[in-house]
Tab-separated table of C-alpha atoms in Angstrom:
chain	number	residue	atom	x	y	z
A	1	UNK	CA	-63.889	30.312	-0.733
A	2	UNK	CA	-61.689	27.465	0.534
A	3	UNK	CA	-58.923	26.579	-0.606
A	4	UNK	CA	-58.458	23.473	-3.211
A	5	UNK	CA	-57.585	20.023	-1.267
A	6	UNK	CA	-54.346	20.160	-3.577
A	7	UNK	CA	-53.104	23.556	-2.610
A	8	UNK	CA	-54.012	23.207	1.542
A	9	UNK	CA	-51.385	19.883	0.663
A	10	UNK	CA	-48.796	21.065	-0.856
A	11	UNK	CA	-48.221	23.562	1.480
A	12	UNK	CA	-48.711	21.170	4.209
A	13	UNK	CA	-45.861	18.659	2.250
A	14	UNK	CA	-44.076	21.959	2.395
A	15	UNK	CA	-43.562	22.216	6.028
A	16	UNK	CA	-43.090	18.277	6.741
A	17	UNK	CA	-40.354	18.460	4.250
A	18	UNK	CA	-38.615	20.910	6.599
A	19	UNK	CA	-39.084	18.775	10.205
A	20	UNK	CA	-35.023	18.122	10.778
A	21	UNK	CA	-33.724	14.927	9.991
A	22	UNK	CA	-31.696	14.038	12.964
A	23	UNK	CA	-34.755	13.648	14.887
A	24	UNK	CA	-36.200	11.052	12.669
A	25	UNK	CA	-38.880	10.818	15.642
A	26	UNK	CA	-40.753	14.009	14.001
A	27	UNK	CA	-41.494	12.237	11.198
A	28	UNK	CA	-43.604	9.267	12.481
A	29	UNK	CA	-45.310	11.542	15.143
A	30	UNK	CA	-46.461	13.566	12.330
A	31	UNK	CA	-47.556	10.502	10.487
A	32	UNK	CA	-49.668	9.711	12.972
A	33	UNK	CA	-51.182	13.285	14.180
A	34	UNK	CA	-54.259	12.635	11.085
A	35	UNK	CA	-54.781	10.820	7.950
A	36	UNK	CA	-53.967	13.637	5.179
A	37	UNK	CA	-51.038	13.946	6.896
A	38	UNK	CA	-50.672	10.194	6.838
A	39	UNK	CA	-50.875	10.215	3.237
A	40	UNK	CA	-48.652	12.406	2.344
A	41	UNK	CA	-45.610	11.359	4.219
A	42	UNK	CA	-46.810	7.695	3.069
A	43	UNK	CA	-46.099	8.894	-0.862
A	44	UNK	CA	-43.379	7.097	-2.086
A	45	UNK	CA	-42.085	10.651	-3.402
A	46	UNK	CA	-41.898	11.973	-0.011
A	47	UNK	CA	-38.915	10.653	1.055
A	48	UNK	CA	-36.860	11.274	-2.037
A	49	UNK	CA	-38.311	14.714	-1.667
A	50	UNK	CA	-36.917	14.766	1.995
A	51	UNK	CA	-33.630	13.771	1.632
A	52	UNK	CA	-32.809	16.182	-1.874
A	53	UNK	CA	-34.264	18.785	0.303
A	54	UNK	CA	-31.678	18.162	3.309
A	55	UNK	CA	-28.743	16.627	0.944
A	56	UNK	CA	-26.833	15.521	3.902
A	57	UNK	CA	-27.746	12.591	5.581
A	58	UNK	CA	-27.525	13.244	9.936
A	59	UNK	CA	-25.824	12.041	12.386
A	60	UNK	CA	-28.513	9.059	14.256
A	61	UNK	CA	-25.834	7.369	15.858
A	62	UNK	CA	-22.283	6.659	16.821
A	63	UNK	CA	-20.155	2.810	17.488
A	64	UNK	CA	-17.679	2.060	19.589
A	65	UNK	CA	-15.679	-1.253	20.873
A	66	UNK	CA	-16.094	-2.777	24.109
A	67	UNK	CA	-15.099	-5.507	26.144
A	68	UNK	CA	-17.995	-7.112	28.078
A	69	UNK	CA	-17.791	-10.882	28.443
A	70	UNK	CA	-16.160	-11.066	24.627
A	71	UNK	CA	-15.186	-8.149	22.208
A	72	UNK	CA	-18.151	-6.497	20.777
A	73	UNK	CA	-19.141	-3.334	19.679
A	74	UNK	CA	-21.158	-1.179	21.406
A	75	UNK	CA	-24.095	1.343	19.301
A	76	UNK	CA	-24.671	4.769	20.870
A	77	UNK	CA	-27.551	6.673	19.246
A	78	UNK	CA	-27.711	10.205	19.494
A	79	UNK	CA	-31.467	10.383	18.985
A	80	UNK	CA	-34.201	9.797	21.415
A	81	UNK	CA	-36.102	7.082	20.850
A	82	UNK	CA	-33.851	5.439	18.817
A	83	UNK	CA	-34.380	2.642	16.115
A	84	UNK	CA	-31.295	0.688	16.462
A	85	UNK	CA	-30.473	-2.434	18.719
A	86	UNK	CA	-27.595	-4.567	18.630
A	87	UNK	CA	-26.951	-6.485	15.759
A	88	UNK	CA	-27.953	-10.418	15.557
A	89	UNK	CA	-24.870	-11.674	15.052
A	90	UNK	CA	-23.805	-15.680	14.751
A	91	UNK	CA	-20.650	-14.748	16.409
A	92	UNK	CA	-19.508	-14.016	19.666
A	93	UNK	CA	-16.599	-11.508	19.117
A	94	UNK	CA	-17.140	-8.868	16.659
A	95	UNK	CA	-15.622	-5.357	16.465
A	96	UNK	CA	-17.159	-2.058	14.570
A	97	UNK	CA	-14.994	-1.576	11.486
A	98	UNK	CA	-16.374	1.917	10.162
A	99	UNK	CA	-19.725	3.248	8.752
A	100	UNK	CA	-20.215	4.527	5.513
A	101	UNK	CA	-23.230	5.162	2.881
A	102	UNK	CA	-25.500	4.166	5.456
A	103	UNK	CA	-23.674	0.448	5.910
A	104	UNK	CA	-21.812	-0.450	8.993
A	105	UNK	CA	-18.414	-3.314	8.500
A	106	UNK	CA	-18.208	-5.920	10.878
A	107	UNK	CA	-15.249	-7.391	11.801
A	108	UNK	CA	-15.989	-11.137	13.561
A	109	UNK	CA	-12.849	-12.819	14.947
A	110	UNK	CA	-11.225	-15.466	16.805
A	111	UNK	CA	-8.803	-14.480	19.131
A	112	UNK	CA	-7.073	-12.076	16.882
A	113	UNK	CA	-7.626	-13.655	13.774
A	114	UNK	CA	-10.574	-12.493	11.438
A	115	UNK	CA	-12.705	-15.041	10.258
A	116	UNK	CA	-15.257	-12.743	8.094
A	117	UNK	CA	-16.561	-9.329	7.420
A	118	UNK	CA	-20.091	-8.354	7.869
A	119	UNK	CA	-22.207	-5.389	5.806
A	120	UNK	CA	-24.818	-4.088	8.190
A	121	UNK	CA	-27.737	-1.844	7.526
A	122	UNK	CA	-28.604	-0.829	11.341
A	123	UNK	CA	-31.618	0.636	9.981
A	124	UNK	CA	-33.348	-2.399	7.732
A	125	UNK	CA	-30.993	-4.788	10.143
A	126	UNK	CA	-29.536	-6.711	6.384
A	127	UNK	CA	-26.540	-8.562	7.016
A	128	UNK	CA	-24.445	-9.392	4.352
A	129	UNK	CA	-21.182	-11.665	4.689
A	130	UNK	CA	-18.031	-11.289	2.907
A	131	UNK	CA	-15.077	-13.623	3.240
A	132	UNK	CA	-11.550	-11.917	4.428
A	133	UNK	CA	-8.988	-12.431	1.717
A	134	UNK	CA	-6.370	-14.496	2.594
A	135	UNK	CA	-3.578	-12.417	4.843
A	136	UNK	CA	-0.654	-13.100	6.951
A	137	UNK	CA	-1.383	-9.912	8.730
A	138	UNK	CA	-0.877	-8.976	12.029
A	139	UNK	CA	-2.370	-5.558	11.613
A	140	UNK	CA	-5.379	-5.006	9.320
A	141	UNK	CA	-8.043	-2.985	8.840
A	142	UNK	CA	-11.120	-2.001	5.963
A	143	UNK	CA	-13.593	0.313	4.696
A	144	UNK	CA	-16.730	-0.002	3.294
A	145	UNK	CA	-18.700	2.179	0.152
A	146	UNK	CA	-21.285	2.471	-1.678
A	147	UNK	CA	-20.673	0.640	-4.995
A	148	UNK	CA	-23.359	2.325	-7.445
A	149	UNK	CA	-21.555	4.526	-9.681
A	150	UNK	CA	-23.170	8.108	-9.966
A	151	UNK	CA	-24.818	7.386	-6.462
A	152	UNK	CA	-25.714	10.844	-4.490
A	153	UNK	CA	-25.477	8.583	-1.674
A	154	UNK	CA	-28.811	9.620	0.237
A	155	UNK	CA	-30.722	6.440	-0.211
A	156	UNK	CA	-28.085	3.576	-0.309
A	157	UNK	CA	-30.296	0.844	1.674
A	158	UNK	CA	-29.841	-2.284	-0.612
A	159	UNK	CA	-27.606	-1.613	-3.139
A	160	UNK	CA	-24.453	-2.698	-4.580
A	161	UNK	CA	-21.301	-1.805	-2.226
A	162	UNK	CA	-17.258	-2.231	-1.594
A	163	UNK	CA	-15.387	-3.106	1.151
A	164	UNK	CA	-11.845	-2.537	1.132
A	165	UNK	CA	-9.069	-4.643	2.966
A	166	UNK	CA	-5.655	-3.302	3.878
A	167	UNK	CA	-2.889	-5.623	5.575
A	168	UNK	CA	0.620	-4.894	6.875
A	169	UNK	CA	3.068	-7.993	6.824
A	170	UNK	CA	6.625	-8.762	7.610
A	171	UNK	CA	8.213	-9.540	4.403
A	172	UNK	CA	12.461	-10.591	4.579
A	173	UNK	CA	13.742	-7.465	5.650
A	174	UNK	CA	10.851	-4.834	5.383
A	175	UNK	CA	6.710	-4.455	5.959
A	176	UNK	CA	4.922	-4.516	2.863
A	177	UNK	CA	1.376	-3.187	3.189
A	178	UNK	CA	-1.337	-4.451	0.455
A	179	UNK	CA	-4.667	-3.386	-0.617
A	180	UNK	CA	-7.682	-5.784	-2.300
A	181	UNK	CA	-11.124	-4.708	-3.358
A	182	UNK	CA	-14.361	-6.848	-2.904
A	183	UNK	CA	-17.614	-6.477	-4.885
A	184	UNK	CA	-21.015	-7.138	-4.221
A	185	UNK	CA	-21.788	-7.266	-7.286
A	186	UNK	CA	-19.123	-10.458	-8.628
A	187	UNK	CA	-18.642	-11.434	-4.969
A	188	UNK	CA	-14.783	-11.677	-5.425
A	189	UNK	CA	-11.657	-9.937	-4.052
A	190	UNK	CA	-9.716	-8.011	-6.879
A	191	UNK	CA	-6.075	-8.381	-7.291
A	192	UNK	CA	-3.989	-7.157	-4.397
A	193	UNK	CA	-1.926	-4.103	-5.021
A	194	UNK	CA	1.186	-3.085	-2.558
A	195	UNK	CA	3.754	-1.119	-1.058
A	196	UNK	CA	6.955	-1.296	0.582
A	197	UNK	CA	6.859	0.677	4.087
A	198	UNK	CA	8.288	0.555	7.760
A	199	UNK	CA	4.888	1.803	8.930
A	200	UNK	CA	1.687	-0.760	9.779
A	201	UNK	CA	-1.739	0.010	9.561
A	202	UNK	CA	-4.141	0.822	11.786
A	203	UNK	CA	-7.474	-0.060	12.453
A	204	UNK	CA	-9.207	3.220	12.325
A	205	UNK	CA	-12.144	4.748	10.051
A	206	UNK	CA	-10.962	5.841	7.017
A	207	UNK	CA	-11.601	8.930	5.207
A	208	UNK	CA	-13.162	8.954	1.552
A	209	UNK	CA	-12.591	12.301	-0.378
A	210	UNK	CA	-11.571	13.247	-4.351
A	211	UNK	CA	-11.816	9.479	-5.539
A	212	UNK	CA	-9.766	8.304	-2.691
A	213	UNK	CA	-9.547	6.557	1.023
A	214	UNK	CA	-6.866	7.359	3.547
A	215	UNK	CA	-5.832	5.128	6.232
A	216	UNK	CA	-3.705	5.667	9.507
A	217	UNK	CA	-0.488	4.152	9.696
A	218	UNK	CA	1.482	3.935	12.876
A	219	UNK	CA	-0.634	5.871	15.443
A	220	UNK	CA	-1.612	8.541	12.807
A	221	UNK	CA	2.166	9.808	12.007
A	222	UNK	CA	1.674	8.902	8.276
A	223	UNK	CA	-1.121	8.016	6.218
A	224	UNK	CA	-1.710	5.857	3.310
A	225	UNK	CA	-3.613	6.694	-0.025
A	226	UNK	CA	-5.449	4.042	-1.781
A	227	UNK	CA	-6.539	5.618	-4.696
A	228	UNK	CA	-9.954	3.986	-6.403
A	229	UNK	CA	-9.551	5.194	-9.730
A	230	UNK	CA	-5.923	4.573	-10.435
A	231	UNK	CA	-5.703	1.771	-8.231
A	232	UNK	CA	-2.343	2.899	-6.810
A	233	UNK	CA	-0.695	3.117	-2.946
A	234	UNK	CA	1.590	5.904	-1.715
A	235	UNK	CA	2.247	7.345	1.381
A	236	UNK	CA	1.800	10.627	2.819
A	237	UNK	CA	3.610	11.688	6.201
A	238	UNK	CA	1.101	13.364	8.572
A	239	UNK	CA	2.105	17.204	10.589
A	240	UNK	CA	3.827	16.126	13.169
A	241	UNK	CA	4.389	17.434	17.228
A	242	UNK	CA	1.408	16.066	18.121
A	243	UNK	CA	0.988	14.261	21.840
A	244	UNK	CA	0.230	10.358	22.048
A	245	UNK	CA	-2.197	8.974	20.809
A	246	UNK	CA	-1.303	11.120	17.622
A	247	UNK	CA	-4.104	12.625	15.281
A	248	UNK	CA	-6.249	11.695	12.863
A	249	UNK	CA	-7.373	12.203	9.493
A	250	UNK	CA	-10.546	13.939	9.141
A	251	UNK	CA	-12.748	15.987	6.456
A	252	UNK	CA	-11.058	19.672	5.828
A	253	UNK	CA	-12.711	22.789	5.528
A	254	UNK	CA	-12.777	22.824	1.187
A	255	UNK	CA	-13.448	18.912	1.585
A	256	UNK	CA	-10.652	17.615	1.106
A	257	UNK	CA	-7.946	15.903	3.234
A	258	UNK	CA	-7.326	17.335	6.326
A	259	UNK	CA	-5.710	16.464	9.761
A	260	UNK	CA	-6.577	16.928	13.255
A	261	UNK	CA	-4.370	17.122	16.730
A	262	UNK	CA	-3.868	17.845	19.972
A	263	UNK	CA	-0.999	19.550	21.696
A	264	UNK	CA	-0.748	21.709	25.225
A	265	UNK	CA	-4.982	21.186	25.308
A	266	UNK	CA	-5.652	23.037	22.400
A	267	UNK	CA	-7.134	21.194	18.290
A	268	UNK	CA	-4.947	21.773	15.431
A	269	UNK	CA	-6.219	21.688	12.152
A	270	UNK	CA	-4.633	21.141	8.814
A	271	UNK	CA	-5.569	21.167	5.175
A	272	UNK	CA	-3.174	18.638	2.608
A	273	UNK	CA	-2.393	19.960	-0.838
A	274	UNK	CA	-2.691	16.334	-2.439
A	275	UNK	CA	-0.767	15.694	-5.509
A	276	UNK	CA	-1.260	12.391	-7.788
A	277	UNK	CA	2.014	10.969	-5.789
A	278	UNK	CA	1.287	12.031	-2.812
A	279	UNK	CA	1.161	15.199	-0.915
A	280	UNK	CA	3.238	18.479	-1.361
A	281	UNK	CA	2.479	19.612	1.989
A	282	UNK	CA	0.214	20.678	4.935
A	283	UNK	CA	-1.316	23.984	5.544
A	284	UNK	CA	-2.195	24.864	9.381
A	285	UNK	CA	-5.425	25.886	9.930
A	286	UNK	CA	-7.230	27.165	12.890
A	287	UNK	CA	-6.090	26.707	16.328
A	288	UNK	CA	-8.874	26.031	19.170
A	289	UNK	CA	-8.564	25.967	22.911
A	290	UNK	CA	-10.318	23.089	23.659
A	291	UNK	CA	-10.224	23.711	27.458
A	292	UNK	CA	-11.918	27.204	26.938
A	293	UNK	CA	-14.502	24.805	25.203
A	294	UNK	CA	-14.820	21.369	27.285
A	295	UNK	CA	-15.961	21.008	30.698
A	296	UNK	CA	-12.429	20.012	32.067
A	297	UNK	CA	-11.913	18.506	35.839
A	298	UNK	CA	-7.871	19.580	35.994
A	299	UNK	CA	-4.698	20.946	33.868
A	300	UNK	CA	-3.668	17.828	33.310
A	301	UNK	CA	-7.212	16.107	32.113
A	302	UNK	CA	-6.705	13.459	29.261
A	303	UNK	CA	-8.432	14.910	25.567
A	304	UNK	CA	-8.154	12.838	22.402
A	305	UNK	CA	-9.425	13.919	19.316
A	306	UNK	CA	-10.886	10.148	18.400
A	307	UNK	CA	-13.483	10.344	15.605
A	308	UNK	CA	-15.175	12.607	12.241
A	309	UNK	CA	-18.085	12.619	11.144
A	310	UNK	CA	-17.496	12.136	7.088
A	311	UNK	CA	-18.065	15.296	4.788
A	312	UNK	CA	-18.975	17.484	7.314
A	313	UNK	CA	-17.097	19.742	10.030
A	314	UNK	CA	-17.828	17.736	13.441
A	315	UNK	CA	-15.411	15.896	15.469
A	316	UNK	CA	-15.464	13.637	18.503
A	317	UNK	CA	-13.407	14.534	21.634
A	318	UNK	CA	-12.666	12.139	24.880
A	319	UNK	CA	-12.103	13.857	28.202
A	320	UNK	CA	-11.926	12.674	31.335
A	321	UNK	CA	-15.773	13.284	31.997
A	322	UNK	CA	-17.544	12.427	28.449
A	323	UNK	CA	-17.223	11.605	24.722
A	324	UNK	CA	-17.638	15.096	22.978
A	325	UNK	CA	-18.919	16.559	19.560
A	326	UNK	CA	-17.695	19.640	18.342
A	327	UNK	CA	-18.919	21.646	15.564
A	328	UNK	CA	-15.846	23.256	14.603
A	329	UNK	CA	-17.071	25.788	12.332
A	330	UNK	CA	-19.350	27.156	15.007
A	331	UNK	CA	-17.262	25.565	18.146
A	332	UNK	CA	-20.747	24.116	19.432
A	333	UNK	CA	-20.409	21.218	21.640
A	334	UNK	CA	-22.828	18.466	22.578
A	335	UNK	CA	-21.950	15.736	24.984
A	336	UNK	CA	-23.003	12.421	23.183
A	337	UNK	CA	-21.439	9.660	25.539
A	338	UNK	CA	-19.860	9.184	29.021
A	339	UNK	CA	-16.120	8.488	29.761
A	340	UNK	CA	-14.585	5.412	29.343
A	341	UNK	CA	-11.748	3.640	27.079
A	342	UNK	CA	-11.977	5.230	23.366
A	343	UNK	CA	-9.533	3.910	20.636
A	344	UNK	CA	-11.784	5.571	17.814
A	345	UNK	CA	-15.394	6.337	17.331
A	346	UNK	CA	-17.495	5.256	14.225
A	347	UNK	CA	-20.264	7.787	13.460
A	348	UNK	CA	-23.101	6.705	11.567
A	349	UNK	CA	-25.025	8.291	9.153
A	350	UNK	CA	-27.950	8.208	7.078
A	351	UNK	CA	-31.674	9.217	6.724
A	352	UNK	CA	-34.358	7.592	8.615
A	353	UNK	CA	-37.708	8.299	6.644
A	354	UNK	CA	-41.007	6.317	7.770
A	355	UNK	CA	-41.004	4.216	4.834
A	356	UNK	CA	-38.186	2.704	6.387
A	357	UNK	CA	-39.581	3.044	9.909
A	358	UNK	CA	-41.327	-0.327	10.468
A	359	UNK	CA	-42.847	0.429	13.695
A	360	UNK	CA	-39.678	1.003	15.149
A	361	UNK	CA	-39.775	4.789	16.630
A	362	UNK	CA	-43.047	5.527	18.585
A	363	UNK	CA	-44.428	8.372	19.484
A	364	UNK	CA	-43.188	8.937	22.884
């Protein structure tokens, strides 16, 4: 006796469910292998299905800035094929920001001067302006969020968002850096809040953890903490004895703050005991030899530690032969770009589920 149309289904919704989703390719191919199979992973349930079953969204893609007759940013995917392209912009100079809740910040410029902020969604292609507050910064930088409260964050296409502005100025005798919030929702900047500080900010991704984003300051020798509940600024000095350029915040093993560097070729990592004021200190974590790791051409070959991928335990490294990935819970590595000139890497993340494909991945 066969088995019902329903059962034979489910079981097959059962294995598509399980195709991994950093190779968002799988997907369509399978949409296109027969017409059951079609219509299942045409169900509008199917992809809500798919990303609670996977709960982090993968790694498609990662930005970096370039120059190339004008500053732009440059978008590397880590999937083949891929369904980005560069952005349509109405600017000619534009730099990658960060990426976060599946939203990409554009800064556009003139000279140095930023005339606006753009929300991209590489994967629908949505561009949404959003006016810079009015600075007298030299050094500046901002991060971008989902703005849904109670959001799991696995299907943030459309909806509301932040972005955050930070700005160091020279104010009489000391820097002051400030901090203003902007809404989707009212389309207005909140109030600025400050802080007096001999330390400017740099533009670097940020890193969003326990109600709270951390910038660099000052080549990653101390960070700032903007907290988004009680609206507040402190300060936070990073570990130190780290080789130029210094480290960088990243994502720590318990998910918290933590801190990565290099010194005499080998990553450090740290995890920060945060307290509402700041931070009480910095436990050292595990030590890796990242030349017993890398494919290295000499002793003295260059490695940076320039990008995280949010939430999760991957970094980016730049040697003298390639951009990097390491898993550093398992210490796999994955080239994902050739050498060049890397301030900082911008991963991006999200789920790419046919109902969003539009004909953009085939089946090659």
């Amino acid at each position: 006796m066969a088995a019902p149309v329903e059962l034979i289904d489910d079981a097959i919704a059962e294995i598509l469910l399980r195709l991994p989703p950093d190779d968002p390719a799988c997907l369509v191919r399978a949409s296109l292998v027969c017409k059951p199979w079609r219509r299942i992973l045409s169900d509008p349930a199917f992809p809500r299905r798919y990303r609670e079953f996977h709960r982090s969204p993968p790694l498609l893609a990662f930005l970096h800035n370039i120059y190339d007759d004008g500053s732009i940013a440059r978008i590397v995917p880590t999937t083949s094929p891929s369904p980005f392209s560069q952005p349509a912009l109405d600017c000619r100079n534009w730099w990658i920001v960060e990426c976060r809740h599946g939203r990409a910040l554009l800064n556009s410029f003139d000279r140095l001067a930023p005339t606006g902020l753009i929300v991209w969604d590489p994967i629908t292609g949505e561009q949404q302006h959003v006016p810079v507050p009015e600075y007298l910064d030299l050094y500046y930088t901002a991060a971008v969020l989902c703005g849904s409260e109670g959001c799991h964050h696995l299907d943030c296409h459309g909806g509301p968002f932040l972005v955050v502005f930070v700005g160091t100025h020279h104010e009489e005798d000391t820097d002051v850096t400030w901090a203003s919030i902007y809404s989707s929702e009212t389309s207005t900047w909140s109030p600025s809040i400050s802080i007096q500080l001999d330390s400017y900010i740099e533009e670097r991704p940020s890193l969003l953890t326990g109600g709270a984003l951390y910038f660099s300051l000052e080549q990653g020798k101390r960070i700032l903490k903007l907290d988004l509940v009680r609206h507040g600024l402190c300060v936070i000095d990073a570990p130190d004895v780290y080789e130029q350029p210094e480290g960088i915040v990243v994502t720590a093993e318990d998910g918290g703050l933590g801190f990565a560097g290099v010194k005499d070729g080998s990553l450090y990592l740290w995890s920060g005991q945060v307290s509402p004021d700041g931070i009480a200190g910095w436990v050292q974590g595990r030590v890796i030899k990242l030349k017993t790791l890398l494919p290295i051409l000499g002793p003295l070959a260059s490695l940076h530690v320039i990008g995280f991928v949010e939430g999760t335990d991957i970094i980016f490294m730049s040697t003298d032969i390639g951009v990097f990935t390491i898993m550093l819970k398992s210490e796999q590595v994955r080239k994902v770009g050739e050498r060049g000139s890397y301030y900082a890497i911008v991963p991006y993340m999200s789920f790419y589920t046919p109902d969003l494909a539009k004909g953009r991945l085939t089946s090659t």
